[in-house]
mmCIF file of C-alpha atoms in Angstrom:
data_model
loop_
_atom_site.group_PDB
_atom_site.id
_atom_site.type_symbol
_atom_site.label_atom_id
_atom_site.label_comp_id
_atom_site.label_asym_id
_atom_site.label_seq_id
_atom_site.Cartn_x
_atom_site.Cartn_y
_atom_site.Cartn_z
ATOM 1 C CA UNK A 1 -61.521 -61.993 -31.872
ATOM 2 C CA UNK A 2 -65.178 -60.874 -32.425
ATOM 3 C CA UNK A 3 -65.829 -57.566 -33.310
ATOM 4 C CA UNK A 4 -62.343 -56.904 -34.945
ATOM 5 C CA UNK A 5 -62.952 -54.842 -37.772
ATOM 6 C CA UNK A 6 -60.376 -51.912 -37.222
ATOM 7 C CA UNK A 7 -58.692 -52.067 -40.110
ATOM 8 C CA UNK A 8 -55.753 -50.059 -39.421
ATOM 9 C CA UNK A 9 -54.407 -51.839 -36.810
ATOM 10 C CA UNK A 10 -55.669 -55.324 -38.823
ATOM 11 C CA UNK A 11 -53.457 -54.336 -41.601
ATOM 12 C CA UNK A 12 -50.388 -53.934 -39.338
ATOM 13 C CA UNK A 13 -51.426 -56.821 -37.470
ATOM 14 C CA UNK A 14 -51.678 -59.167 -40.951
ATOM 15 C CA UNK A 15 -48.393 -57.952 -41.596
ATOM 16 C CA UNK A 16 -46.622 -58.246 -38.476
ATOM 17 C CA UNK A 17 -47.712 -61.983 -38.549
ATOM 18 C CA UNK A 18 -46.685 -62.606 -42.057
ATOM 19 C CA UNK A 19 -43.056 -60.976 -41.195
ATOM 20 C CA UNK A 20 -43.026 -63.616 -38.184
ATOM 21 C CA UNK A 21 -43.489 -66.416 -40.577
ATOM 22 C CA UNK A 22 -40.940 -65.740 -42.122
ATOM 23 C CA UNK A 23 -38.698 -65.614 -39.246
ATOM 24 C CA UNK A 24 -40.282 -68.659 -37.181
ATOM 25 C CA UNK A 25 -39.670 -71.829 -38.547
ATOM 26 C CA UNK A 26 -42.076 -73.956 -36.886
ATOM 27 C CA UNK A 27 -39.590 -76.936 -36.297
ATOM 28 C CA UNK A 28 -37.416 -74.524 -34.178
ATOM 29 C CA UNK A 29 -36.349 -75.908 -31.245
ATOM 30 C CA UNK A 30 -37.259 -73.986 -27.954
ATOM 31 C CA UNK A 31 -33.834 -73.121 -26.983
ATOM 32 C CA UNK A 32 -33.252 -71.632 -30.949
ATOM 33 C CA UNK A 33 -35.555 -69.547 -30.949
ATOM 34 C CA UNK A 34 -34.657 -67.889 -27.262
ATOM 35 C CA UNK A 35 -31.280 -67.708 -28.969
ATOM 36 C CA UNK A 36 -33.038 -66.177 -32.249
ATOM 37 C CA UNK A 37 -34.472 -63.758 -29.976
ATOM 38 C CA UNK A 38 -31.342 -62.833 -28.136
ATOM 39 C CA UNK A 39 -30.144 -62.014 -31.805
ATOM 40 C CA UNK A 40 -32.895 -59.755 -32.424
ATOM 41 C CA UNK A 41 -32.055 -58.140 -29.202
ATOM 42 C CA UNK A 42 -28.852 -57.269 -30.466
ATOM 43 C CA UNK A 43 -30.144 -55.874 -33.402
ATOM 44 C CA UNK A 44 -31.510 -53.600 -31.312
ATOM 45 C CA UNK A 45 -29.046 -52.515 -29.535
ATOM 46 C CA UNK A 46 -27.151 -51.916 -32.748
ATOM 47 C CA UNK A 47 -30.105 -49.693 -33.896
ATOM 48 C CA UNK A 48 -29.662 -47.487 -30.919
ATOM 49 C CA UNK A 49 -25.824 -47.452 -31.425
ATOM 50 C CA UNK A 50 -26.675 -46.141 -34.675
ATOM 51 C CA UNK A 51 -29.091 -43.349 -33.557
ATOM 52 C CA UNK A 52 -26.159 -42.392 -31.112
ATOM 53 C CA UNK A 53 -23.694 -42.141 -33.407
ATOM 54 C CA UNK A 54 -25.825 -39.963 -35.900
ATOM 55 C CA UNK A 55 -26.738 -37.536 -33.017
ATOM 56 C CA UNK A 56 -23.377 -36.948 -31.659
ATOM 57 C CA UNK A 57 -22.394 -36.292 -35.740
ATOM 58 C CA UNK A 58 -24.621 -33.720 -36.103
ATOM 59 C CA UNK A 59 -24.211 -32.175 -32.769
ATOM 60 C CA UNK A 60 -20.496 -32.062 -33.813
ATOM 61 C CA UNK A 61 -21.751 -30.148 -37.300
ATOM 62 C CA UNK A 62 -23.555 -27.875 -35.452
ATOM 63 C CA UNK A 63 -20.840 -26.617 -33.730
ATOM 64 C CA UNK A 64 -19.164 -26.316 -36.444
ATOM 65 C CA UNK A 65 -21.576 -24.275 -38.276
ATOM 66 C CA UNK A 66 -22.154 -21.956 -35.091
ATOM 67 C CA UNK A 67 -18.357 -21.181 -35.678
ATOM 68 C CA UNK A 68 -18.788 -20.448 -39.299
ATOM 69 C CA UNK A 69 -21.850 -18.189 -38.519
ATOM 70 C CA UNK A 70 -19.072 -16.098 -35.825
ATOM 71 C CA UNK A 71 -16.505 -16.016 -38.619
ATOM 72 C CA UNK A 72 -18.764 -15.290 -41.821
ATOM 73 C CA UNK A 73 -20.268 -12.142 -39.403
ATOM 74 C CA UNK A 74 -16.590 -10.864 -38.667
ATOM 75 C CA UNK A 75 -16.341 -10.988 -42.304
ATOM 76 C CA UNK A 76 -18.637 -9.771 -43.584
ATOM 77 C CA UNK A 77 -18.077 -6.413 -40.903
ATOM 78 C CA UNK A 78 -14.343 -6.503 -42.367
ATOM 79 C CA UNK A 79 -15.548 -6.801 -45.384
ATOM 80 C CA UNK A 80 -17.939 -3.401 -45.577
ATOM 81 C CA UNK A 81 -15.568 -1.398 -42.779
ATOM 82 C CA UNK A 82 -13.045 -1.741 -45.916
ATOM 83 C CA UNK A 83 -15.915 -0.879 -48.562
ATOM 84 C CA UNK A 84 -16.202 -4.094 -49.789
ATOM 85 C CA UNK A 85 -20.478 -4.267 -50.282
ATOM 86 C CA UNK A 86 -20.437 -7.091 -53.067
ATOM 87 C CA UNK A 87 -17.771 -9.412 -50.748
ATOM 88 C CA UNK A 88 -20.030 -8.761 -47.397
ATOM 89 C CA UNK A 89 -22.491 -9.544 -49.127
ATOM 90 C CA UNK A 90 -21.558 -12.915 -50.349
ATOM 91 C CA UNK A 91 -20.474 -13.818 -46.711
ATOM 92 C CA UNK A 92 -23.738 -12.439 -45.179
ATOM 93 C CA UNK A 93 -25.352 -14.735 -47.876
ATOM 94 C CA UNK A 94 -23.519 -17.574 -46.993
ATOM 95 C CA UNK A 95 -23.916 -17.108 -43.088
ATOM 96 C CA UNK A 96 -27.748 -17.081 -43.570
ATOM 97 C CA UNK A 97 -27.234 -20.147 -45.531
ATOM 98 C CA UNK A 98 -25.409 -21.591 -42.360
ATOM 99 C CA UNK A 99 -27.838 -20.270 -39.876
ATOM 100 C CA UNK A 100 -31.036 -22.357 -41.939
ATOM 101 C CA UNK A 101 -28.984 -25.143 -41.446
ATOM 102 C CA UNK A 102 -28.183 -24.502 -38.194
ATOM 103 C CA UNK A 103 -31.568 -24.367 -37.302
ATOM 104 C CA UNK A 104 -32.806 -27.647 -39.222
ATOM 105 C CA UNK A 105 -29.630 -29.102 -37.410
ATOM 106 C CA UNK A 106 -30.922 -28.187 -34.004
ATOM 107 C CA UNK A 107 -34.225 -30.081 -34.947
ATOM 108 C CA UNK A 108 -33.126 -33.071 -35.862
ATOM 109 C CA UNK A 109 -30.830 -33.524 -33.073
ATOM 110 C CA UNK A 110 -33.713 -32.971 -30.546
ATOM 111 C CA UNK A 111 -35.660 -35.569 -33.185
ATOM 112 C CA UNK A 112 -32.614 -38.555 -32.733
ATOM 113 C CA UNK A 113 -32.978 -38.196 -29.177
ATOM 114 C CA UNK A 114 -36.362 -38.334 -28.870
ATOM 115 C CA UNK A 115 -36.045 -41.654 -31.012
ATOM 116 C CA UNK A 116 -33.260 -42.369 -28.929
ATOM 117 C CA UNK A 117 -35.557 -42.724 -25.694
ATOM 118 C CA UNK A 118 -37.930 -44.716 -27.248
ATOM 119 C CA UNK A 119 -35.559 -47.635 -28.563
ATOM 120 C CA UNK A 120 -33.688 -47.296 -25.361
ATOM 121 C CA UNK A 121 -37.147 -48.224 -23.524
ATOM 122 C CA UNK A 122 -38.131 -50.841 -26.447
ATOM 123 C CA UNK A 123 -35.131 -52.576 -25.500
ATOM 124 C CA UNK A 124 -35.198 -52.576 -22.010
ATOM 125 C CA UNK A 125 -38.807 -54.318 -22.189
ATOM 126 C CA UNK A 126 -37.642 -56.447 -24.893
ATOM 127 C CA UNK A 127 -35.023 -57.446 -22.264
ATOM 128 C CA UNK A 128 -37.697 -58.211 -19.959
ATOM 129 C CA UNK A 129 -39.415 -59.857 -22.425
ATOM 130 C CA UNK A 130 -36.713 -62.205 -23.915
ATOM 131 C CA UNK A 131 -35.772 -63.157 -19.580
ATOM 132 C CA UNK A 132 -39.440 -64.159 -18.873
ATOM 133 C CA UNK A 133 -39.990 -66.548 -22.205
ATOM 134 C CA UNK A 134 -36.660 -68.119 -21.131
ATOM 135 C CA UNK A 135 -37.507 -68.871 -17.465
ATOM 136 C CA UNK A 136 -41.459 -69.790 -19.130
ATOM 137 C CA UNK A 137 -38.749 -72.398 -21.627
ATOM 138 C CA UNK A 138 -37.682 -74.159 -18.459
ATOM 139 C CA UNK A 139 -40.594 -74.457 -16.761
ATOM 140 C CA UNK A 140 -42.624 -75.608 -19.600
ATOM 141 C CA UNK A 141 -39.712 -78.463 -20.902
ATOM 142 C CA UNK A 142 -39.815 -79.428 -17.777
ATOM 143 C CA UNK A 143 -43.901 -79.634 -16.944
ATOM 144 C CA UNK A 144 -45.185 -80.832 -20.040
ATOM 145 C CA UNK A 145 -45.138 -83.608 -23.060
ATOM 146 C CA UNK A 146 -43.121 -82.925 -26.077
ATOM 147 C CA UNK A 147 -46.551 -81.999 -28.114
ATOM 148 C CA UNK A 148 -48.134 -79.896 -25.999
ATOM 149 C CA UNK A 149 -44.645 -77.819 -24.917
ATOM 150 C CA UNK A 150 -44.350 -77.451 -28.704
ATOM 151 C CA UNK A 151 -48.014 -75.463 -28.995
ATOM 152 C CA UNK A 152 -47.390 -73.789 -25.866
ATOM 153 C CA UNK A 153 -43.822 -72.331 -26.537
ATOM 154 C CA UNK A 154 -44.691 -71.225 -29.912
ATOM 155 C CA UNK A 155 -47.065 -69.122 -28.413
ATOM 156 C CA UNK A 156 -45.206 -67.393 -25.856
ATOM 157 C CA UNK A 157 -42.688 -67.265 -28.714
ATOM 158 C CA UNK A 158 -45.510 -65.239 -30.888
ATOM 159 C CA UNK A 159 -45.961 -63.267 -27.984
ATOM 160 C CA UNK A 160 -42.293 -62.201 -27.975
ATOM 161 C CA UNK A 161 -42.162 -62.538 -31.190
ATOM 162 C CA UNK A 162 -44.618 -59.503 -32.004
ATOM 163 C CA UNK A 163 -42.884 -57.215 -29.237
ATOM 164 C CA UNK A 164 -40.072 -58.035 -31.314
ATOM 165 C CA UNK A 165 -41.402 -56.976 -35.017
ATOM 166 C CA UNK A 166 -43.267 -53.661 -33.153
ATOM 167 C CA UNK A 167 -40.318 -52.511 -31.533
ATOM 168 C CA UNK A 168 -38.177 -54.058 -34.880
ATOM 169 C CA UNK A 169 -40.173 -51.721 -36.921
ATOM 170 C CA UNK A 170 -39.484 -48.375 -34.697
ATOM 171 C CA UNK A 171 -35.754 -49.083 -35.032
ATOM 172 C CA UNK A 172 -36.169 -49.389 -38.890
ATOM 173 C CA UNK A 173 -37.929 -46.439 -38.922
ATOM 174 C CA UNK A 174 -35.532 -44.826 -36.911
ATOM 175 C CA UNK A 175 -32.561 -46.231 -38.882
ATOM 176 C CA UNK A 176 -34.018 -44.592 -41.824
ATOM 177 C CA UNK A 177 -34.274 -41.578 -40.660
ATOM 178 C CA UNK A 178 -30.657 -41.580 -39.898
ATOM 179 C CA UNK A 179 -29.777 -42.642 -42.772
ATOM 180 C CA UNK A 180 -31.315 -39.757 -43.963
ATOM 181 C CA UNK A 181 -29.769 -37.454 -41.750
ATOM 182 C CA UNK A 182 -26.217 -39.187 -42.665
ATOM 183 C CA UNK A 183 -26.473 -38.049 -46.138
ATOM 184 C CA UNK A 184 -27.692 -34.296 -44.970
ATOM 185 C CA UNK A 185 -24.852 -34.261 -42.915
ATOM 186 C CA UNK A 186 -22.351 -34.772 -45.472
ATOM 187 C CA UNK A 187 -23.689 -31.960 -47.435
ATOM 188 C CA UNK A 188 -23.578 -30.104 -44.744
ATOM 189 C CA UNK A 189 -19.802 -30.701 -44.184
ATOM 190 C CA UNK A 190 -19.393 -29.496 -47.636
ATOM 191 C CA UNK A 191 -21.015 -26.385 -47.354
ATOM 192 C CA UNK A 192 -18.894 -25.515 -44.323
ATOM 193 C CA UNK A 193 -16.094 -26.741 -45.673
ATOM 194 C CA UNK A 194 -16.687 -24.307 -48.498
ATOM 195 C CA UNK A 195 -18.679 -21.576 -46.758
ATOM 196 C CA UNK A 196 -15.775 -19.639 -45.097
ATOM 197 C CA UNK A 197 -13.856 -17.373 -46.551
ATOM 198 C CA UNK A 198 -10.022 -18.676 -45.953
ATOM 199 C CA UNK A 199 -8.629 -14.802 -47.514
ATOM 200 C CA UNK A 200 -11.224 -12.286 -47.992
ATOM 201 C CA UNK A 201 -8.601 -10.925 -50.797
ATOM 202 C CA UNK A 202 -9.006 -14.280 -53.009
ATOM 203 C CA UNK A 203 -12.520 -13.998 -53.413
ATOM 204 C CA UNK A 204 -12.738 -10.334 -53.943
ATOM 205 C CA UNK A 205 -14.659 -10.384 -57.858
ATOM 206 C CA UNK A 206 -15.223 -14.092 -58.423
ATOM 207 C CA UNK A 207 -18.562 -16.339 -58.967
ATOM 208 C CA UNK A 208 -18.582 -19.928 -57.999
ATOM 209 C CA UNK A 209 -20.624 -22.488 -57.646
ATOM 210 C CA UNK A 210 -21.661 -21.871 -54.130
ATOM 211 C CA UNK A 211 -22.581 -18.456 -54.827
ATOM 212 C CA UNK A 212 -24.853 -19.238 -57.367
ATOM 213 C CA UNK A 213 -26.471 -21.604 -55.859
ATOM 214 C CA UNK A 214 -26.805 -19.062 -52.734
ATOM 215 C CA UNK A 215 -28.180 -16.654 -55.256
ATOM 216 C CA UNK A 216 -31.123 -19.128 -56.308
ATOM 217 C CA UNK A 217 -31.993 -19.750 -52.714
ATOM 218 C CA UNK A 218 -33.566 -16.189 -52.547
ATOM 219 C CA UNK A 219 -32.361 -15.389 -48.987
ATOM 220 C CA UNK A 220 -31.697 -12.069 -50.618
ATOM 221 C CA UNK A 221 -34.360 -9.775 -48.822
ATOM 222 C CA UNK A 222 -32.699 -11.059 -45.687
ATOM 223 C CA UNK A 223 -29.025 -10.443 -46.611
ATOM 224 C CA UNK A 224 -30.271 -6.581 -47.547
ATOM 225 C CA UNK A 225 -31.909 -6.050 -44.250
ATOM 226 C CA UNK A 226 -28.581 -7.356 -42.502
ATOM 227 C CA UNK A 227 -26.303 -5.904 -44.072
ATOM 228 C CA UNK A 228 -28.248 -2.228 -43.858
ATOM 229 C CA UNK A 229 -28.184 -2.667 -40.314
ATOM 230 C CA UNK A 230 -24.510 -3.833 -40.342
ATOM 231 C CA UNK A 231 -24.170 -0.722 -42.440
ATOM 232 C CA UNK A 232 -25.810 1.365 -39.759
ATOM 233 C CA UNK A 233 -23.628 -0.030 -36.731
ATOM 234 C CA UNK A 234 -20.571 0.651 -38.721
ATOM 235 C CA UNK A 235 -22.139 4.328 -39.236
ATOM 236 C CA UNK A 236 -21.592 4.741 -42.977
ATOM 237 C CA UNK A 237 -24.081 4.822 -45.954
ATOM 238 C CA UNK A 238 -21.800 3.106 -48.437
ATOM 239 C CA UNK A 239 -19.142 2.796 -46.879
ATOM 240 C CA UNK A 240 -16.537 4.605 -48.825
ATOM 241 C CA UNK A 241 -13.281 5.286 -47.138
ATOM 242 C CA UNK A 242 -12.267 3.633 -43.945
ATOM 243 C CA UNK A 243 -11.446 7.255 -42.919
ATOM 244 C CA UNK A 244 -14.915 8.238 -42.392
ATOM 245 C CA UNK A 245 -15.870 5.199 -40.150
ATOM 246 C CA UNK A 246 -13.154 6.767 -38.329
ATOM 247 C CA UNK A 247 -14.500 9.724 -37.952
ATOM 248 C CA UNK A 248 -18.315 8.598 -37.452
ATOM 249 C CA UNK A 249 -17.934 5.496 -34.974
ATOM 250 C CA UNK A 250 -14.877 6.788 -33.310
ATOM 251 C CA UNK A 251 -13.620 3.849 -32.446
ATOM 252 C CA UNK A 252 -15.460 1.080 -32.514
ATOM 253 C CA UNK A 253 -14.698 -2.071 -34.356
ATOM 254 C CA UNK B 1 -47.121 -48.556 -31.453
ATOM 255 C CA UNK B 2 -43.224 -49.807 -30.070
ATOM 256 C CA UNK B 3 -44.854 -48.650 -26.641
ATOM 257 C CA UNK B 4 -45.535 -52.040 -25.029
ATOM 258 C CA UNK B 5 -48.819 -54.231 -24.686
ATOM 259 C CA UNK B 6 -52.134 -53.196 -23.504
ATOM 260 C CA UNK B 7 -55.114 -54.547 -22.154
ATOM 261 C CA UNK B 8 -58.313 -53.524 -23.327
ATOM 262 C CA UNK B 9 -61.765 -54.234 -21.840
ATOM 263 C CA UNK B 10 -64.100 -54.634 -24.169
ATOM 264 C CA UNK B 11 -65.797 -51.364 -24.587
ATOM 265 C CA UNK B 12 -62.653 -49.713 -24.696
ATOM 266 C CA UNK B 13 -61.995 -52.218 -27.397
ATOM 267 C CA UNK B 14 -65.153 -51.257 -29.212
ATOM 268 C CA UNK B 15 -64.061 -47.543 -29.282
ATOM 269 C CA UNK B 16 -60.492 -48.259 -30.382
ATOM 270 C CA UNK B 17 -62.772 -49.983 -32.872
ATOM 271 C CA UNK B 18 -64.656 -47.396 -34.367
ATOM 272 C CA UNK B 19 -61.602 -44.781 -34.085
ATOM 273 C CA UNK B 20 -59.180 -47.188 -36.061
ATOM 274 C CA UNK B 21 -61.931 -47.191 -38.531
ATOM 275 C CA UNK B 22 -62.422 -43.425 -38.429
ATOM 276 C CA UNK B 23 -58.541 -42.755 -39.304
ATOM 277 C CA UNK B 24 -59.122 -45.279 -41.918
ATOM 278 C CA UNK B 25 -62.013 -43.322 -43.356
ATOM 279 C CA UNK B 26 -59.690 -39.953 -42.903
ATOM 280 C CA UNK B 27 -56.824 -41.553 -44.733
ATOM 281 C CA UNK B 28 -58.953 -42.757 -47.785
ATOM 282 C CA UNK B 29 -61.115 -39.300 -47.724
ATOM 283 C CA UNK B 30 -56.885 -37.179 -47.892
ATOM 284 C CA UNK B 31 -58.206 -35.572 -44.420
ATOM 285 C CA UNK B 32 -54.789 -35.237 -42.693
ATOM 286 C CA UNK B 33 -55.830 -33.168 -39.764
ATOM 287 C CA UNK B 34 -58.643 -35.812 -39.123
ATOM 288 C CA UNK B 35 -56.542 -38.418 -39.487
ATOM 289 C CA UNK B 36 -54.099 -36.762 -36.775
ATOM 290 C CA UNK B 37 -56.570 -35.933 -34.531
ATOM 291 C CA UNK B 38 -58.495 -39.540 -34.828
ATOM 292 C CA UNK B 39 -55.354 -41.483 -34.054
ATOM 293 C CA UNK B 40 -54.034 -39.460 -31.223
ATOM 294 C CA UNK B 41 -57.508 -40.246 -30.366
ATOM 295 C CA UNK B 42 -56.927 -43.977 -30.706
ATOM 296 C CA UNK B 43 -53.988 -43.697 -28.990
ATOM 297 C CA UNK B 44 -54.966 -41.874 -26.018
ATOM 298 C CA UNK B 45 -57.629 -43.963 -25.369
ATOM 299 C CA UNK B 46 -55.469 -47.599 -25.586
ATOM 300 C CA UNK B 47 -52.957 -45.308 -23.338
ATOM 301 C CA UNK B 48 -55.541 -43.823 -20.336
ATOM 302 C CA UNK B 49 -58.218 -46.799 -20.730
ATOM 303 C CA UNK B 50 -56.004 -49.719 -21.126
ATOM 304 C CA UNK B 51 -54.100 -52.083 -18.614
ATOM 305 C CA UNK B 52 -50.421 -51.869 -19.421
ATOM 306 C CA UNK B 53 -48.838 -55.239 -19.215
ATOM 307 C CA UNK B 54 -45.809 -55.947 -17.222
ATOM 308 C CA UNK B 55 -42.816 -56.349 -19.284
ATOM 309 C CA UNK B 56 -42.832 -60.057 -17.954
ATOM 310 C CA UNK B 57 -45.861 -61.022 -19.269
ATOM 311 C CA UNK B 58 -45.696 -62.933 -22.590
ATOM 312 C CA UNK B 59 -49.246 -62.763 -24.251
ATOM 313 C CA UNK B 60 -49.917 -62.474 -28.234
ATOM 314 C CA UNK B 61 -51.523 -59.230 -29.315
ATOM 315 C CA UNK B 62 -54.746 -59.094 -31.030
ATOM 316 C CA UNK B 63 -54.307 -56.213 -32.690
ATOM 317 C CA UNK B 64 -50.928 -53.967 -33.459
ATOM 318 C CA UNK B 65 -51.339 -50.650 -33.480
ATOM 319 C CA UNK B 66 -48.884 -48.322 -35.917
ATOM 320 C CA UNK B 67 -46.401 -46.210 -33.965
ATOM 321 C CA UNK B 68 -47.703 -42.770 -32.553
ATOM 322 C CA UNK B 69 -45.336 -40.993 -34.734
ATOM 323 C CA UNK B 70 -46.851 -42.455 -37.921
ATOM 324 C CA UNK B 71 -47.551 -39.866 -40.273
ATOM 325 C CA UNK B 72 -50.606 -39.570 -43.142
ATOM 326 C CA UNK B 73 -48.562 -40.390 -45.987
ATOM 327 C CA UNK B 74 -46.833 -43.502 -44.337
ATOM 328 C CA UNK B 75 -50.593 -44.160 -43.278
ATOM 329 C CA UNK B 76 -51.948 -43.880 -46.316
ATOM 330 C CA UNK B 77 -49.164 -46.075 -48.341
ATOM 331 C CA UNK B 78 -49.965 -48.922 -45.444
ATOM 332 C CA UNK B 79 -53.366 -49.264 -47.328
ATOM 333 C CA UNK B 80 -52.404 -48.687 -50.834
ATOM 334 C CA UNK B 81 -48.668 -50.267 -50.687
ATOM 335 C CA UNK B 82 -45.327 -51.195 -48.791
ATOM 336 C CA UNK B 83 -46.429 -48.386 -45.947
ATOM 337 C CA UNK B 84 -44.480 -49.123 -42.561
ATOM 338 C CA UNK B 85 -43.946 -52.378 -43.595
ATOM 339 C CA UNK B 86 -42.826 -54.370 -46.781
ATOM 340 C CA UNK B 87 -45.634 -56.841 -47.897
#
């Protein structure tokens, strides 16, 4: 090992071998630790499950927030075609609230797959992996004295066994992250569970929580150039009197 | 890196060398774009100039390089605390 003086990849290294310590007892038997390793394998496995699970959740949130960004822009166009500014307003804030979201949403289901592909490789070579060191088991039980099958099977078992903690620490990593993602999620199932208006009527004059907190968030230059243009489409400065989008837009809805 | 193994001859080793020790030097010096640029250095080079084992090879590593999607402040907490990994 002349010459090794990187000492990024001698840190990891140090601390991939201490982790391994811990796991290998030395007294292990060859066929234990093939079945330790088939454990680890399913550890794996469970990561990915994990990672799955998390994507499809937020894919499902995404949806739903696409539907809420539909419904909050209907609203808000109800809401001004009857004169309502302050209540199209509110929706328009709350549908650029859902379209952030919607966007950070988007990201992070593009970043579980990505992570997705990676463990689903790890543990196909793992796989590999785990199948060669049993075969290499037999054959060395069989070739060699007790002693010298002992040194030589703890070293195909460090060979396995650092596959093992690399891939072991890109499914922690990746287990994190959804962990992360979990807890996003949740708060994003509040927000559109409280980011549509059920009756337009109900919330015509009052200030919750949510719309102070939208108020803080500052997408306010946004919500002004939106709802100018909505203001424009519908063909009315102000939008007094339904009667004059009647006679300005003809028709249209 | 959680990408498989890799074997390097030993100039290629030698570079990987003086790279790992360049993102080192970018970590401690708060560079983040050199320390992005160094390891995707590091990386590319185990990736092009490397042999990649077969999956059915059992061989222990001599070095363990972090995964590529690392980033500086994990990097920089693997030399100053838990970082990737717990102590």
């Amino acid at each position: 090992m002349a010459g090794m003086s990187g000492r990024m990849s001698t840190v990891i290294k140090a601390k991939i071998s201490k982790l391994l310590d811990k796991a290998e007892d030395p007294g292990e038997t060859l066929d234990y630790s093939y079945t330790r390793q088939l454990e680890s394998l399913q550890q794996v496995k469970k990561g990915i499950a994990d990672v799955v699970t998390a994507k499809k959740r937020l894919g499902m949130q995404a949806q739903k927030l696409e539907q809420s960004v539909v419904k909050l822009d209907t609203q808000a166009r109800q809401a001004l075609a009857q004169g309502n500014e302050e209540l199209a307003r509110m929706a328009l804030e709350r549908k650029q609230l859902a379209q952030t979201e919607l966007q950070s949403l988007d990201q992070q289901v593009a970043e579980l797959q990505s992570q997705q592909d990676k463990l689903t490789e790890s543990e196909k070579r793992l796989r590999t992996k785990i199948e060669a060191f049993r075969t290499k088991k037999e054959v060395i039980k069989a070739q060699y004295s007790a002693a010298e099958a002992q040194v030589r099977i703890s070293e195909a078992a460090t060979g396995v066994g650092e596959e093992m903690a690399d891939v072991g620490l890109a499914m922690q990593r990746a287990v994190d992250k959804t962990e992360d993602m979990k807890a996003r999620a949740s708060a994003v199932e509040e927000l559109e569970a409280a980011g549509t208006f059920e009756d337009l009527t109900q919330l015509g004059s009052g200030q919750d929580d949510i719309d102070r907190e939208l108020a803080q968030l500052g997408t306010g230059g946004m919500v002004d150039d939106e709802l100018a243009k909505m203001k424009a489409e519908l063909g009315s400065g102000s939008a007094p009197a339904p009667a004059e989008l009647e006679s300005g837009e003809g028709t249209k809805p | 890196m959680g990408e498989g193994q890799y074997r390097l001859s030993k100039d290629v080793l030698e570079r990987v060398n003086e790279l790992d020790n360049t993102v080192v030097k970018a970590v401690e010096a708060d560079d983040e774009d050199g320390f992005h640029a160094s390891f995707e250095e590091m990386l590319e080079a185990i990736r092009s100039e490397g042999e990649h084992l077969g999956d059915e090879e059992i061989e222990t590593s001599d070095i363990i390089v972090p995964p590529s999607d690392t980033s500086f402040a994990e990097a920089a907490a693997e030399f100053t605390g838990e970082g990737l990994i717990p102590d």
